[in-house]
Coordinates of C-alpha atoms in Angstrom, one line a residue:
M1 CA -51.7 45.3 -11.4
N2 CA -52.8 43.0 -8.6
D3 CA -52.8 39.5 -10.0
V4 CA -52.7 37.3 -13.0
V5 CA -56.5 37.8 -13.5
D6 CA -56.0 41.5 -14.2
K7 CA -53.3 40.6 -16.7
E8 CA -55.5 38.1 -18.5
M9 CA -58.4 40.7 -18.7
I10 CA -56.1 43.3 -20.3
R11 CA -54.8 40.8 -22.9
R12 CA -58.3 39.5 -23.7
L13 CA -59.7 43.1 -24.2
H14 CA -56.9 44.1 -26.5
Y15 CA -56.3 40.9 -28.5
V16 CA -59.8 39.4 -28.6
E17 CA -62.1 42.4 -28.4
G18 CA -59.8 44.8 -30.2
K19 CA -59.8 47.6 -27.5
S20 CA -57.1 50.1 -27.6
I21 CA -54.5 50.7 -24.9
R22 CA -56.1 54.2 -24.3
W23 CA -59.6 52.7 -23.9
I24 CA -58.4 50.0 -21.5
S25 CA -56.5 52.6 -19.4
R26 CA -59.5 54.8 -19.2
E27 CA -62.0 52.0 -18.4
L28 CA -59.9 49.9 -16.0
G29 CA -57.7 52.5 -14.4
F30 CA -54.3 50.9 -15.2
A31 CA -51.3 52.9 -16.4
R32 CA -50.5 52.6 -20.1
Q33 CA -47.0 51.3 -19.3
T34 CA -48.5 48.6 -17.1
I35 CA -50.9 47.6 -20.0
R36 CA -48.0 47.4 -22.5
K37 CA -46.0 45.1 -20.1
A38 CA -49.1 42.8 -19.8
L39 CA -49.5 42.6 -23.6
E40 CA -45.8 41.7 -24.1
D41 CA -45.6 39.0 -21.4
A42 CA -48.3 36.5 -20.4
E43 CA -46.3 35.1 -17.4
P44 CA -47.6 35.8 -13.9
P45 CA -46.3 39.1 -12.5
M46 CA -43.1 38.8 -10.5
Y47 CA -42.0 40.9 -7.6
H48 CA -38.5 42.3 -7.8
L49 CA -36.6 43.9 -5.0
R50 CA -35.1 47.2 -6.0
S51 CA -32.6 47.0 -3.1
P52 CA -31.7 44.4 -0.5
R53 CA -33.8 44.3 2.6
P54 CA -32.1 45.5 5.7
R55 CA -30.9 42.7 8.1
P56 CA -30.2 44.4 11.4
V57 CA -29.7 41.2 13.4
T58 CA -27.8 39.0 10.9
G59 CA -26.2 41.5 8.6
H60 CA -23.0 42.0 10.7
I61 CA -22.5 38.2 11.2
R62 CA -23.0 37.1 7.6
E63 CA -19.3 37.4 6.7
V64 CA -18.4 35.4 9.8
L65 CA -20.8 32.6 8.7
A66 CA -19.4 32.7 5.2
Q67 CA -15.9 32.2 6.5
W68 CA -17.0 29.3 8.7
V69 CA -18.7 27.6 5.8
A70 CA -15.6 28.0 3.6
E71 CA -13.5 26.4 6.4
E72 CA -16.0 23.5 6.5
Q73 CA -15.4 22.9 2.7
E74 CA -11.6 23.0 3.2
N75 CA -11.4 20.9 6.4
K76 CA -14.4 18.6 5.7
R77 CA -15.7 19.2 9.2
H78 CA -19.4 19.9 9.3
L79 CA -20.7 22.0 12.2
T80 CA -24.3 21.6 13.2
G81 CA -26.7 24.6 13.1
E82 CA -27.0 24.4 16.9
R83 CA -23.2 24.6 17.4
I84 CA -23.0 27.5 15.0
Y85 CA -25.7 29.3 16.9
Q86 CA -24.0 28.7 20.3
R87 CA -20.7 30.1 18.9
L88 CA -22.4 33.2 17.6
V89 CA -24.0 33.8 21.0
E90 CA -20.8 33.2 22.9
E91 CA -18.3 35.0 20.6
Y92 CA -20.4 37.7 18.8
G93 CA -23.3 38.4 21.2
Y94 CA -25.9 37.3 18.7
T95 CA -29.5 38.0 19.9
G96 CA -31.6 36.5 17.1
S97 CA -33.3 33.1 16.8
P98 CA -31.6 29.7 16.0
S99 CA -33.9 29.2 13.0
T100 CA -32.6 32.3 11.4
I101 CA -29.1 31.1 11.6
R102 CA -30.0 27.6 10.3
R103 CA -31.7 29.3 7.3
L104 CA -28.7 31.5 6.6
V105 CA -26.2 28.8 6.9
G106 CA -28.2 26.6 4.5
E107 CA -28.2 29.4 2.0
L108 CA -24.4 29.9 2.3
R109 CA -23.8 26.1 2.0
R110 CA -25.9 25.8 -1.1
N111 CA -24.0 28.7 -2.7
A112 CA -20.6 27.2 -1.7
K113 CA -21.5 23.6 -2.9
E114 CA -18.9 22.3 -5.4
T115 CA -19.9 21.2 -8.8
F116 CA -18.2 18.5 -10.9
I117 CA -17.1 18.1 -14.6
P118 CA -17.7 14.8 -16.3
L119 CA -14.4 13.3 -17.5
E120 CA -13.6 11.0 -20.5
F121 CA -10.2 9.4 -20.8
R122 CA -8.5 8.3 -24.0
P123 CA -7.4 4.7 -24.1
G124 CA -4.2 4.2 -22.1
S125 CA -3.9 7.9 -21.1
N126 CA -4.6 7.6 -17.4
A127 CA -5.0 5.4 -14.3
Q128 CA -5.9 6.3 -10.7
C129 CA -4.3 4.8 -7.6
D130 CA -5.3 4.6 -3.9
W131 CA -5.2 2.5 -0.8
G132 CA -8.0 0.9 1.3
E133 CA -8.1 -1.0 4.6
D134 CA -10.3 -3.9 5.7
V135 CA -10.1 -7.2 7.6
A136 CA -9.5 -10.8 6.2
I137 CA -8.9 -14.2 7.8
L138 CA -5.4 -15.5 7.0
D139 CA -4.4 -18.9 8.2
K140 CA -7.5 -18.8 10.6
V141 CA -6.3 -15.5 12.1
E142 CA -8.2 -12.2 11.7
T143 CA -5.8 -9.9 10.0
L144 CA -5.9 -6.2 9.1
V145 CA -5.4 -5.9 5.3
Q146 CA -4.1 -2.9 3.4
F147 CA -5.3 -3.2 -0.2
F148 CA -3.8 -1.5 -3.2
C149 CA -6.1 -0.3 -6.0
L150 CA -5.2 0.7 -9.5
R151 CA -7.9 1.5 -12.1
L152 CA -7.6 2.3 -15.8
G153 CA -9.5 5.5 -16.8
F154 CA -10.9 4.4 -20.2
S155 CA -11.9 0.8 -19.6
R156 CA -12.4 1.1 -15.8
M157 CA -10.5 -2.1 -15.5
P158 CA -9.5 -2.6 -11.8
F159 CA -6.5 -4.2 -10.1
V160 CA -6.6 -5.0 -6.4
M161 CA -3.8 -6.5 -4.3
A162 CA -3.6 -7.1 -0.6
F163 CA -0.6 -6.3 1.6
P164 CA 0.2 -6.3 5.3
T165 CA 1.5 -2.7 5.0
Q166 CA 1.3 0.5 3.0
R167 CA 5.1 1.1 3.1
Q168 CA 6.9 2.1 0.0
E169 CA 8.0 -1.4 -1.0
A170 CA 4.3 -2.5 -1.0
F171 CA 3.4 0.7 -3.0
F172 CA 6.0 -0.2 -5.7
E173 CA 5.1 -3.9 -5.6
G174 CA 1.4 -3.1 -6.1
H175 CA 2.3 -1.0 -9.2
T176 CA 4.6 -3.6 -10.6
Q177 CA 2.1 -6.5 -10.3
G178 CA -0.7 -4.2 -11.5
F179 CA 1.2 -3.3 -14.7
I180 CA 1.9 -7.0 -15.3
F181 CA -1.8 -7.9 -14.8
L182 CA -3.1 -5.0 -16.9
G183 CA -0.7 -5.7 -19.7
G184 CA 1.2 -2.5 -19.8
V185 CA 1.8 0.9 -18.2
P186 CA -0.6 3.9 -18.5
L187 CA 0.8 7.2 -19.7
S188 CA -0.1 8.9 -16.4
I189 CA -1.3 7.9 -12.9
T190 CA -3.3 10.2 -10.6
Y191 CA -2.6 10.1 -6.8
D192 CA -3.5 12.0 -3.8
N193 CA -0.6 13.2 -1.7
L194 CA 0.8 9.8 -0.6
K195 CA 3.9 10.0 1.6
T196 CA 5.3 7.0 -0.3
A197 CA 5.5 9.3 -3.4
V198 CA 5.4 12.9 -2.2
F199 CA 8.2 14.3 0.1
K200 CA 6.6 17.8 0.4
V201 CA 3.5 19.5 -0.9
L202 CA 4.1 22.9 -2.4
A203 CA 1.7 25.6 -3.7
G204 CA -0.9 24.5 -6.2
R205 CA -0.1 21.2 -7.8
N206 CA 3.7 21.4 -7.3
R207 CA 5.3 18.6 -5.3
I208 CA 8.7 17.5 -4.2
E209 CA 8.7 13.8 -4.8
Q210 CA 10.6 11.0 -3.0
N211 CA 13.9 10.2 -4.8
S212 CA 13.0 6.5 -4.7
F213 CA 9.6 7.2 -6.4
I214 CA 11.3 9.3 -9.1
A215 CA 13.5 6.3 -9.8
F216 CA 10.5 4.0 -9.9
R217 CA 8.6 6.3 -12.2
S218 CA 11.6 6.6 -14.5
H219 CA 11.8 2.8 -14.7
Y220 CA 8.3 2.6 -16.1
L221 CA 8.2 6.0 -17.8
F222 CA 4.7 7.1 -16.7
E223 CA 3.8 10.6 -15.6
S224 CA 2.6 11.3 -12.1
R225 CA -0.4 13.6 -11.4
Y226 CA -1.6 14.8 -8.0
C227 CA -4.9 15.9 -6.6
N228 CA -5.3 19.2 -4.8
T229 CA -4.9 18.9 -1.1
G230 CA -8.1 17.4 0.5
K231 CA -9.6 16.8 -3.0
G232 CA -9.6 13.0 -3.2
N233 CA -12.8 13.3 -5.4
E234 CA -10.5 14.4 -8.2
K235 CA -9.7 10.7 -8.6
G236 CA -13.3 9.6 -8.2
G237 CA -12.9 6.4 -10.3
V238 CA -10.5 4.7 -7.9
E239 CA -12.4 6.2 -4.9
N240 CA -15.5 4.4 -6.1
L241 CA -13.4 1.2 -6.6
V242 CA -12.2 1.3 -3.0
G243 CA -15.8 1.4 -1.8
F244 CA -16.8 -1.4 -4.3
V245 CA -14.0 -3.6 -2.9
H246 CA -15.2 -3.0 0.7
R247 CA -18.7 -4.0 -0.2
N248 CA -17.9 -6.9 -2.6
F249 CA -14.4 -8.3 -1.9
F250 CA -14.6 -8.1 1.9
T251 CA -18.2 -8.9 2.4
P252 CA -18.4 -11.6 3.7
T253 CA -14.9 -11.6 5.3
P254 CA -12.6 -13.5 2.9
E255 CA -10.6 -16.5 4.1
A256 CA -7.3 -17.7 2.8
S257 CA -4.3 -19.7 3.9
D258 CA -1.8 -16.9 3.0
W259 CA -1.3 -13.6 1.2
A260 CA -0.8 -15.3 -2.2
E261 CA -4.1 -17.2 -2.0
L262 CA -5.9 -14.0 -0.9
N263 CA -4.5 -12.1 -3.9
E264 CA -5.4 -14.9 -6.3
L265 CA -9.0 -14.6 -5.0
F266 CA -8.9 -10.8 -5.6
L267 CA -7.6 -11.2 -9.2
K268 CA -10.5 -13.6 -9.9
R269 CA -13.0 -11.1 -8.6
C270 CA -11.5 -8.3 -10.7
L271 CA -11.9 -10.5 -13.8
D272 CA -15.5 -11.4 -12.8
Y273 CA -16.3 -7.7 -12.4
A274 CA -14.8 -6.9 -15.8
R275 CA -16.9 -9.5 -17.6
T276 CA -20.2 -8.6 -15.9
H277 CA -20.1 -4.8 -15.8
K278 CA -20.3 -2.3 -18.7
V279 CA -18.3 0.9 -19.1
P280 CA -20.6 3.8 -18.2
G281 CA -22.1 5.4 -21.4
S282 CA -20.9 2.5 -23.6
K283 CA -22.2 -0.9 -24.8
M284 CA -18.8 -2.5 -24.2
T285 CA -18.1 -4.5 -21.0
V286 CA -15.2 -3.5 -18.9
Y287 CA -13.3 -6.6 -20.2
E288 CA -13.9 -5.7 -23.8
A289 CA -12.8 -2.1 -23.3
W290 CA -9.7 -3.4 -21.5
Q291 CA -8.7 -5.5 -24.4
E292 CA -8.9 -2.4 -26.6
E293 CA -7.0 -0.2 -24.1
K294 CA -4.1 -2.7 -23.8
K295 CA -3.1 -1.7 -27.3
H296 CA -2.5 1.9 -26.1
L297 CA -0.5 1.1 -22.9
L298 CA 3.2 1.6 -22.7
P299 CA 5.1 -1.7 -23.0
L300 CA 6.6 -3.3 -19.8
P301 CA 10.4 -2.9 -19.4
P302 CA 12.5 -6.0 -19.8
H303 CA 12.9 -6.4 -16.0
P304 CA 10.6 -5.4 -13.2
F305 CA 11.7 -2.7 -10.7
P306 CA 13.4 -4.1 -7.6
C307 CA 10.6 -3.4 -5.0
Y308 CA 12.6 -3.2 -1.8
R309 CA 14.0 -0.6 0.7
H310 CA 17.5 -1.0 1.8
I311 CA 19.4 0.2 4.9
E312 CA 22.8 -0.3 6.4
A313 CA 22.9 -2.0 9.8
K314 CA 25.5 -3.6 12.1
A315 CA 25.3 -7.2 13.1
A316 CA 25.7 -7.7 16.9
R317 CA 27.9 -10.3 18.5
N318 CA 24.8 -12.5 19.0
Q319 CA 24.6 -12.6 15.2
L320 CA 21.4 -10.6 15.0
V321 CA 20.7 -7.6 12.8
R322 CA 18.1 -5.1 13.9
F323 CA 15.6 -3.8 11.3
E324 CA 12.3 -2.0 12.2
N325 CA 12.5 -3.2 15.9
N326 CA 12.8 -6.8 14.9
Y327 CA 15.9 -9.0 14.8
Y328 CA 17.2 -11.3 12.0
S329 CA 20.1 -13.8 12.3
V330 CA 23.2 -13.8 10.1
P331 CA 26.2 -16.2 9.8
P332 CA 29.0 -15.8 12.3
S333 CA 31.4 -14.1 9.7
C334 CA 29.0 -11.1 9.8
A335 CA 29.1 -10.5 13.5
G336 CA 30.4 -7.0 14.3
R337 CA 30.3 -5.9 10.7
L338 CA 28.1 -3.6 8.6
V339 CA 25.6 -5.4 6.4
V340 CA 22.9 -4.2 4.0
V341 CA 19.3 -5.1 4.6
R342 CA 16.9 -5.3 1.7
A343 CA 13.3 -5.3 2.9
Y344 CA 10.7 -6.7 0.5
V345 CA 7.1 -7.0 1.4
H346 CA 7.2 -10.6 2.6
R347 CA 10.9 -11.3 3.1
V348 CA 14.2 -9.7 4.3
E349 CA 17.5 -10.3 2.5
I350 CA 20.8 -9.5 4.2
Y351 CA 24.0 -8.9 2.2
A352 CA 27.6 -8.7 3.2
D353 CA 30.4 -7.7 0.7
H354 CA 27.7 -7.7 -2.0
R355 CA 26.9 -11.3 -1.3
L356 CA 23.6 -12.7 0.0
V357 CA 24.2 -14.2 3.4
A358 CA 20.7 -14.6 4.9
T359 CA 17.0 -14.6 3.8
H360 CA 14.1 -14.5 6.4
R361 CA 10.4 -14.0 6.3
R362 CA 9.6 -10.4 7.2
S363 CA 8.0 -9.6 10.5
Y364 CA 5.6 -6.7 11.1
G365 CA 5.6 -7.3 14.8
T366 CA 7.8 -5.6 17.5
G367 CA 10.8 -7.2 19.2
E368 CA 10.5 -10.5 17.3
E369 CA 13.7 -12.5 16.9
I370 CA 13.9 -14.6 13.7
Y371 CA 16.6 -17.3 13.6
D372 CA 18.1 -19.6 11.0
L373 CA 19.6 -22.6 12.9
D374 CA 22.2 -23.0 10.2
H375 CA 23.8 -19.7 11.2
Y376 CA 24.7 -21.0 14.7
L377 CA 26.0 -24.5 13.9
E378 CA 29.7 -23.5 14.0
A379 CA 29.2 -21.7 17.4
L380 CA 27.2 -24.7 18.7
Y381 CA 30.0 -27.1 17.6
R382 CA 32.5 -25.1 19.6
K383 CA 30.1 -24.8 22.6
P384 CA 28.0 -28.0 22.4
R385 CA 26.7 -27.8 25.9
A386 CA 24.7 -24.6 24.9
L387 CA 22.6 -26.7 22.5
E388 CA 19.7 -27.6 24.8
D389 CA 19.2 -23.9 25.8
A390 CA 19.9 -22.3 22.5
K391 CA 17.1 -20.1 21.1
P392 CA 18.0 -20.9 17.5
F393 CA 17.6 -24.7 18.3
H394 CA 14.3 -24.2 20.2
R395 CA 12.8 -22.1 17.5
A396 CA 14.0 -24.2 14.5
D397 CA 10.8 -26.3 14.7
L398 CA 12.6 -29.4 13.7
P399 CA 10.6 -32.6 13.1
P400 CA 10.3 -34.9 16.2
V401 CA 12.8 -37.4 14.8
Y402 CA 15.7 -34.9 15.5
H403 CA 14.8 -34.8 19.2
R404 CA 14.5 -38.6 19.4
Y405 CA 17.9 -39.0 17.7
L406 CA 19.5 -36.5 20.1
A407 CA 18.1 -38.5 23.1
A408 CA 19.5 -41.7 21.6
L409 CA 22.9 -40.1 21.1
K410 CA 22.9 -39.2 24.8
E411 CA 22.6 -42.9 25.7
H412 CA 25.3 -44.1 23.2
H413 CA 27.8 -41.3 22.8
A414 CA 30.3 -39.5 25.0
Q415 CA 29.8 -36.1 23.4
P416 CA 26.2 -36.4 22.1
E417 CA 25.6 -32.6 21.5
K418 CA 28.8 -32.2 19.5
E419 CA 28.1 -35.3 17.4
F420 CA 24.5 -34.0 16.8
V421 CA 25.6 -30.6 15.6
Q422 CA 28.0 -32.4 13.2
I423 CA 25.1 -34.3 11.8
L424 CA 23.0 -31.2 11.5
M425 CA 25.7 -29.7 9.2
Y426 CA 25.0 -32.4 6.6
H427 CA 21.8 -30.6 5.6
R428 CA 24.0 -28.1 3.7
E429 CA 24.8 -30.7 1.1
V430 CA 21.6 -32.8 1.0
G431 CA 18.9 -30.6 2.4
W432 CA 16.7 -31.0 5.5
D433 CA 14.3 -33.5 3.9
A434 CA 17.0 -36.0 3.1
L435 CA 18.6 -35.6 6.5
T436 CA 15.2 -36.3 8.1
L437 CA 14.8 -39.5 6.2
A438 CA 18.4 -40.5 7.1
L439 CA 17.8 -40.0 10.8
N440 CA 14.7 -42.1 10.7
K441 CA 16.7 -44.9 9.1
A442 CA 19.6 -44.4 11.5
L443 CA 17.2 -44.9 14.4
D444 CA 15.8 -48.1 12.8
E445 CA 19.3 -49.5 12.2
R446 CA 20.6 -48.3 15.6
V447 CA 23.3 -46.1 14.0
Y448 CA 24.3 -43.5 16.6
H449 CA 27.3 -41.6 15.2
A450 CA 27.9 -39.0 12.5
P451 CA 29.9 -41.2 10.1
G452 CA 27.1 -43.7 10.1
V453 CA 24.5 -41.0 9.3
R454 CA 26.7 -39.7 6.5
S455 CA 27.0 -43.3 5.0
I456 CA 23.2 -43.6 5.1
L457 CA 22.8 -40.2 3.4
E458 CA 25.2 -41.3 0.6
Q459 CA 23.1 -44.4 0.1
L460 CA 19.9 -42.4 -0.1
T461 CA 21.1 -39.5 -2.3
G462 CA 23.7 -41.4 -4.4
K463 CA 26.3 -38.7 -3.8
C464 CA 29.6 -38.6 -1.9
L465 CA 29.4 -36.2 0.9
I466 CA 32.3 -33.9 1.7
S467 CA 33.3 -34.0 5.3
Q468 CA 31.8 -30.9 6.9
G469 CA 34.1 -28.5 8.5
T470 CA 33.4 -27.5 12.0
Q471 CA 34.5 -23.9 11.7
D472 CA 33.3 -20.9 9.6
L473 CA 36.1 -20.8 7.1
S474 CA 35.3 -17.3 6.0
A475 CA 36.6 -16.1 9.4
Y476 CA 40.1 -17.5 8.7
R477 CA 42.9 -15.4 7.3
V478 CA 46.1 -17.0 5.9
S479 CA 49.3 -15.1 6.5
R480 CA 51.5 -14.2 3.5
P481 CA 54.7 -16.3 3.3
N482 CA 58.1 -14.6 3.9
L483 CA 59.8 -15.0 0.5
K484 CA 63.2 -14.0 2.0
Q485 CA 63.3 -17.4 3.7
F486 CA 63.9 -19.0 0.2
D487 CA 67.3 -17.3 0.1
L488 CA 68.5 -19.6 2.8
L489 CA 68.0 -22.6 0.4
G490 CA 70.9 -21.3 -1.6
S491 CA 73.4 -20.8 1.2
C492 CA 76.2 -23.4 1.5
N493 CA 78.5 -24.5 4.3
N494 CA 81.7 -26.2 3.0
G495 CA 80.1 -26.9 -0.4
R496 CA 77.0 -28.5 1.3
I497 CA 73.5 -27.1 1.2
V498 CA 72.4 -26.1 4.6
H499 CA 69.0 -27.4 5.5

């Protein structure tokens, strides 16, 4: 049978004119088996290969190309057809045309293309987590921002929070603030293989997790799930959220005075998104579905997890503690001793003997020295001539009145630096604001000594100031008395007590 016309003629002769199969075979010359097939099926005739065509040029390299395509899928590195052709010529002596290779590679890639299964999550059953990176303007400075994304699976409710880092303390803080915002904890959270959670990737979905992450997960009682290596698409909901945040939260570039203001802006945009977008396949908005999902979330624990990293460090004799290539000051009693550094996202706390001794803003620079002038007042009182050149004094950023008052002391006092340090110590009882007001008044009234400033402070604050010591009392050790000396009190000489 040559074409569909012959097939139509056979069917018409048999079904319309009533001719038999024998008659049609004799008159048209077709085999009876061919006529029966035409009568059973009206579709155009199809050509079927009984065996694969020989491929003398490409047959021996098909397996090589199949392996290269599989490596592309695993490594996500796409080779061009021209590059594949060049490799085949160089490595395997291929003599065919480039178009043949492009056609074969296209066929192999289509066969290897991954398909996806639509997912539907029960309320509260799952959330997905990921990080993104973009640029914002903070305090008029262009700043690289790491943003944490958490998205509920059922309602698609997003939570986005900006950080200066992706370190573990930020990872924990993002979760903690996200749980508070979302109103509870999902039963499970899906991650890719973040180093802040995973210590080592094993075969399949097995992971050795960080001990600190296990403690965090135990605190909130959720289950952790992990994508296969290189399969971030397995948490496509949050992957889409990261792209949405790039396009909508960071376009145009957001501006804020600090991190707190930037995160308030992001929370507002999360709520705006929830009220204006619907859950795919549902008539509910994201906000409405979120209100329903809240009922199925795990309750928050009584206290949030302490989101910090801690290390032990030794304070140097210059009263500085090194942490992540930056230096933070401590009181003189800590010099030469081991201390514990607790690193939060935006601050550093330093403890000695389980007691908080210093709090500083956290630096993400390199080699920065961060001082608290109060930590050096005792040393400056003992070495007052070092005041003018002391880094802690230069970097304290004191109001101009302090420098004017120091200049006035130099004109009216024999030891102006020592008297000035004594005055600075008053802030420990009344605070810097009250001391600033007192110095302004002292200049107006021409009071140029520490007792006069203390009197002014007592008038302003209504409290009696305790005379400030000039030494760090925690450095003193009182020797035990020798109780045997009291035996001498009872000794007598001729009936008289010997004194």
